[in-house]
Amino acid sequence: MANAASVSTSSKGRWSNLSKYASRIYFVLIFLQVPLFRVPCRSGMCSTPMQVTSSQLISSEIFPLPLVKAMLYPGAVANGLITSRTVPSWDNLLNIYNLTDVKNASAVTDLQRLEVLAGSYFSVAGALIGILKPGRMSMFGTLLVVWGLIKEGILNKPTKVDPAKAVYVYPTMLLALVCSFLSVKYDIKKVTRGAPARPVAKPLKSSSKAKLK
């Protein structure tokens, strides 16, 4: 019994650490804006859930602008250091992402891709919440984005489209999908433990004696 309990505890600890590391990797993918896909959006072409979410938040004015810029800034810094080895200016952040006139852009582009839009919202929120407590929001958001991309790229594939504006999925999308699944915490005890044995009803002594008479 002691060995079984120790094995169960160690497996539970390993799975807990795995979900923790998967949540951190997913957070890095989302907030450092590693390109996962390419779809048309209000700001032009978006390649990360953060860009899709930010363009929608700025156009709808749901969140304060400084808060949206704070979410965009880590990815802008990472991209600036990799491409040009410079740190982008805070004041020039909206120009970098082509978000200055996003309020005047048509909402038809986002309405045609509701799955990608909703999935991006859940992905960003799930990545942020997953650092504190891993959950299913990241997985749900990633699955929504994947379904929206499949629907856009395969089911509704146009005959003529500009290659620069075509929907594209990067290989990093697979990494995000795997991390979103691994970030979900499962109860190992419930999985490994079988159904509890039902007690067998025994006849009372008085009733058994009555039957013998």
GROMACS .gro file of C-alpha atoms in nm:
model
  213
    1MET     CA    1   0.000   0.000   0.000
    2ALA     CA    2   0.284   0.239   0.084
    3ASN     CA    3   0.454   0.173  -0.251
    4ALA     CA    4   0.131   0.228  -0.442
    5ALA     CA    5   0.069   0.556  -0.259
    6SER     CA    6   0.422   0.677  -0.329
    7VAL     CA    7   0.391   0.589  -0.700
    8SER     CA    8   0.058   0.772  -0.721
    9THR     CA    9   0.205   1.077  -0.546
   10SER     CA   10   0.511   1.086  -0.772
   11SER     CA   11   0.303   1.051  -1.090
   12LYS     CA   12   0.071   1.325  -0.971
   13GLY     CA   13   0.370   1.550  -0.899
   14ARG     CA   14   0.519   1.484  -1.243
   15TRP     CA   15   0.191   1.563  -1.416
   16SER     CA   16   0.150   1.880  -1.210
   17ASN     CA   17   0.497   1.996  -1.314
   18LEU     CA   18   0.424   1.909  -1.677
   19SER     CA   19   0.108   2.119  -1.680
   20LYS     CA   20   0.297   2.404  -1.513
   21TYR     CA   21   0.575   2.403  -1.773
   22ALA     CA   22   0.327   2.367  -2.060
   23SER     CA   23   0.135   2.671  -1.930
   24ARG     CA   24   0.455   2.875  -1.918
   25ILE     CA   25   0.554   2.779  -2.272
   26TYR     CA   26   0.203   2.867  -2.391
   27PHE     CA   27   0.229   3.203  -2.214
   28VAL     CA   28   0.557   3.276  -2.393
   29LEU     CA   29   0.406   3.181  -2.730
   30ILE     CA   30   0.108   3.412  -2.681
   31PHE     CA   31   0.259   3.714  -2.506
   32LEU     CA   32   0.585   3.722  -2.703
   33GLN     CA   33   0.366   3.696  -3.013
   34VAL     CA   34   0.531   3.401  -3.183
   35PRO     CA   35   0.357   3.375  -3.525
   36LEU     CA   36   0.101   3.092  -3.520
   37PHE     CA   37  -0.115   3.173  -3.823
   38ARG     CA   38  -0.190   3.442  -4.078
   39VAL     CA   39  -0.543   3.573  -4.130
   40PRO     CA   40  -0.697   3.903  -4.242
   41CYS     CA   41  -0.811   4.120  -3.952
   42ARG     CA   42  -0.908   4.481  -3.885
   43SER     CA   43  -0.549   4.597  -3.875
   44GLY     CA   44  -0.460   4.420  -4.200
   45MET     CA   45  -0.298   4.079  -4.150
   46CYS     CA   46  -0.268   3.925  -3.804
   47SER     CA   47  -0.034   3.640  -3.719
   48THR     CA   48  -0.094   3.595  -3.346
   49PRO     CA   49  -0.396   3.574  -3.112
   50MET     CA   50  -0.261   3.883  -2.934
   51GLN     CA   51  -0.283   4.092  -3.253
   52VAL     CA   52  -0.637   3.975  -3.327
   53THR     CA   53  -0.746   4.045  -2.969
   54SER     CA   54  -0.577   4.386  -2.951
   55SER     CA   55  -0.728   4.511  -3.276
   56GLN     CA   56  -1.073   4.414  -3.153
   57LEU     CA   57  -1.022   4.563  -2.806
   58ILE     CA   58  -0.903   4.897  -2.947
   59SER     CA   59  -1.183   4.920  -3.202
   60SER     CA   60  -1.453   4.838  -2.946
   61GLU     CA   61  -1.288   5.044  -2.667
   62ILE     CA   62  -1.361   4.773  -2.411
   63PHE     CA   63  -1.022   4.803  -2.240
   64PRO     CA   64  -0.821   5.122  -2.178
   65LEU     CA   65  -0.565   5.186  -2.449
   66PRO     CA   66  -0.262   5.177  -2.211
   67LEU     CA   67  -0.363   4.829  -2.096
   68VAL     CA   68  -0.384   4.701  -2.455
   69LYS     CA   69  -0.045   4.854  -2.532
   70ALA     CA   70   0.098   4.688  -2.222
   71MET     CA   71  -0.012   4.350  -2.359
   72LEU     CA   72   0.142   4.425  -2.699
   73TYR     CA   73   0.470   4.568  -2.574
   74PRO     CA   74   0.652   4.243  -2.469
   75GLY     CA   75   0.600   4.094  -2.813
   76ALA     CA   76   0.703   4.417  -2.983
   77VAL     CA   77   1.025   4.427  -2.780
   78ALA     CA   78   1.105   4.063  -2.860
   79ASN     CA   79   1.037   4.116  -3.231
   80GLY     CA   80   1.240   4.438  -3.236
   81LEU     CA   81   1.541   4.277  -3.071
   82ILE     CA   82   1.531   3.979  -3.307
   83THR     CA   83   1.478   4.168  -3.634
   84SER     CA   84   1.661   4.499  -3.588
   85ARG     CA   85   1.820   4.474  -3.240
   86THR     CA   86   1.631   4.783  -3.127
   87VAL     CA   87   1.368   4.838  -2.861
   88PRO     CA   88   1.050   4.991  -3.009
   89SER     CA   89   0.911   5.313  -2.867
   90TRP     CA   90   0.603   5.298  -2.646
   91ASP     CA   91   0.448   5.593  -2.830
   92ASN     CA   92   0.507   5.430  -3.170
   93LEU     CA   93   0.352   5.098  -3.070
   94LEU     CA   94   0.020   5.147  -3.250
   95ASN     CA   95   0.199   5.242  -3.571
   96ILE     CA   96   0.405   4.923  -3.559
   97TYR     CA   97   0.091   4.708  -3.548
   98ASN     CA   98  -0.109   4.932  -3.783
   99LEU     CA   99  -0.366   5.003  -3.512
  100THR     CA  100  -0.395   5.382  -3.547
  101ASP     CA  101  -0.706   5.372  -3.770
  102VAL     CA  102  -0.845   5.040  -3.655
  103LYS     CA  103  -1.159   5.207  -3.515
  104ASN     CA  104  -1.261   5.314  -3.865
  105ALA     CA  105  -1.197   4.971  -4.017
  106SER     CA  106  -1.488   4.753  -4.123
  107ALA     CA  107  -1.606   4.488  -3.879
  108VAL     CA  108  -1.695   4.248  -4.160
  109THR     CA  109  -1.344   4.100  -4.156
  110ASP     CA  110  -1.378   3.991  -3.794
  111LEU     CA  111  -1.740   3.879  -3.828
  112GLN     CA  112  -1.641   3.642  -4.106
  113ARG     CA  113  -1.393   3.476  -3.870
  114LEU     CA  114  -1.576   3.464  -3.539
  115GLU     CA  115  -1.409   3.136  -3.436
  116VAL     CA  116  -1.061   3.287  -3.475
  117LEU     CA  117  -1.169   3.603  -3.292
  118ALA     CA  118  -1.331   3.419  -3.000
  119GLY     CA  119  -1.048   3.167  -2.986
  120SER     CA  120  -0.791   3.447  -2.973
  121TYR     CA  121  -0.975   3.604  -2.678
  122PHE     CA  122  -0.974   3.273  -2.488
  123SER     CA  123  -0.611   3.204  -2.582
  124VAL     CA  124  -0.487   3.535  -2.446
  125ALA     CA  125  -0.697   3.509  -2.129
  126GLY     CA  126  -0.603   3.143  -2.082
  127ALA     CA  127  -0.233   3.217  -2.121
  128LEU     CA  128  -0.253   3.489  -1.855
  129ILE     CA  129  -0.464   3.288  -1.611
  130GLY     CA  130  -0.262   2.971  -1.675
  131ILE     CA  131   0.046   3.124  -1.514
  132LEU     CA  132  -0.143   3.145  -1.185
  133LYS     CA  133  -0.363   2.836  -1.221
  134PRO     CA  134  -0.355   2.609  -1.529
  135GLY     CA  135  -0.699   2.540  -1.671
  136ARG     CA  136  -0.896   2.451  -1.983
  137MET     CA  137  -0.936   2.802  -2.125
  138SER     CA  138  -0.614   2.784  -2.329
  139MET     CA  139  -0.714   2.451  -2.481
  140PHE     CA  140  -1.064   2.574  -2.563
  141GLY     CA  141  -0.929   2.891  -2.725
  142THR     CA  142  -0.667   2.707  -2.930
  143LEU     CA  143  -0.922   2.456  -3.055
  144LEU     CA  144  -1.152   2.741  -3.161
  145VAL     CA  145  -0.869   2.907  -3.352
  146VAL     CA  146  -0.775   2.579  -3.522
  147TRP     CA  147  -1.134   2.515  -3.622
  148GLY     CA  148  -1.167   2.869  -3.759
  149LEU     CA  149  -0.850   2.826  -3.964
  150ILE     CA  150  -0.967   2.490  -4.099
  151LYS     CA  151  -1.305   2.638  -4.184
  152GLU     CA  152  -1.143   2.936  -4.356
  153GLY     CA  153  -0.864   2.753  -4.536
  154ILE     CA  154  -1.038   2.432  -4.643
  155LEU     CA  155  -1.416   2.456  -4.629
  156ASN     CA  156  -1.445   2.814  -4.760
  157LYS     CA  157  -1.131   2.826  -4.971
  158PRO     CA  158  -1.174   3.088  -5.249
  159THR     CA  159  -1.071   3.013  -5.605
  160LYS     CA  160  -0.867   3.330  -5.650
  161VAL     CA  161  -0.686   3.493  -5.362
  162ASP     CA  162  -0.379   3.709  -5.318
  163PRO     CA  163  -0.096   3.490  -5.172
  164ALA     CA  164  -0.003   3.773  -4.935
  165LYS     CA  165  -0.357   3.772  -4.791
  166ALA     CA  166  -0.412   3.397  -4.791
  167VAL     CA  167  -0.479   3.210  -4.467
  168TYR     CA  168  -0.169   3.028  -4.350
  169VAL     CA  169  -0.086   2.811  -4.047
  170TYR     CA  170   0.270   2.809  -3.911
  171PRO     CA  171   0.426   2.491  -3.762
  172THR     CA  172   0.436   2.666  -3.424
  173MET     CA  173   0.057   2.624  -3.412
  174LEU     CA  174   0.113   2.256  -3.339
  175LEU     CA  175   0.335   2.346  -3.043
  176ALA     CA  176   0.068   2.581  -2.909
  177LEU     CA  177  -0.196   2.309  -2.948
  178VAL     CA  178   0.015   2.050  -2.763
  179CYS     CA  179   0.098   2.295  -2.482
  180SER     CA  180  -0.269   2.391  -2.443
  181PHE     CA  181  -0.363   2.024  -2.396
  182LEU     CA  182  -0.077   1.953  -2.156
  183SER     CA  183  -0.156   2.261  -1.948
  184VAL     CA  184  -0.485   2.106  -1.837
  185LYS     CA  185  -0.459   1.950  -1.493
  186TYR     CA  186  -0.607   1.603  -1.457
  187ASP     CA  187  -0.674   1.423  -1.131
  188ILE     CA  188  -0.449   1.117  -1.156
  189LYS     CA  189  -0.620   0.953  -0.859
  190LYS     CA  190  -0.959   0.964  -1.031
  191VAL     CA  191  -0.810   0.829  -1.353
  192THR     CA  192  -0.617   0.542  -1.200
  193ARG     CA  193  -0.864   0.455  -0.925
  194GLY     CA  194  -1.137   0.217  -1.030
  195ALA     CA  195  -1.501   0.227  -0.926
  196PRO     CA  196  -1.552   0.164  -0.554
  197ALA     CA  197  -1.665  -0.187  -0.467
  198ARG     CA  198  -2.030  -0.210  -0.371
  199PRO     CA  199  -2.099  -0.371  -0.035
  200VAL     CA  200  -2.279  -0.705  -0.052
  201ALA     CA  201  -2.598  -0.704   0.150
  202LYS     CA  202  -2.605  -0.976   0.415
  203PRO     CA  203  -2.932  -1.107   0.560
  204LEU     CA  204  -3.001  -1.033   0.920
  205LYS     CA  205  -2.973  -1.314   1.170
  206SER     CA  206  -3.333  -1.281   1.277
  207SER     CA  207  -3.462  -1.310   0.920
  208SER     CA  208  -3.245  -1.615   0.847
  209LYS     CA  209  -3.374  -1.792   1.159
  210ALA     CA  210  -3.729  -1.706   1.065
  211LYS     CA  211  -3.684  -1.869   0.726
  212LEU     CA  212  -3.547  -2.188   0.885
  213LYS     CA  213  -3.855  -2.220   1.107
   0.00000   0.00000   0.00000
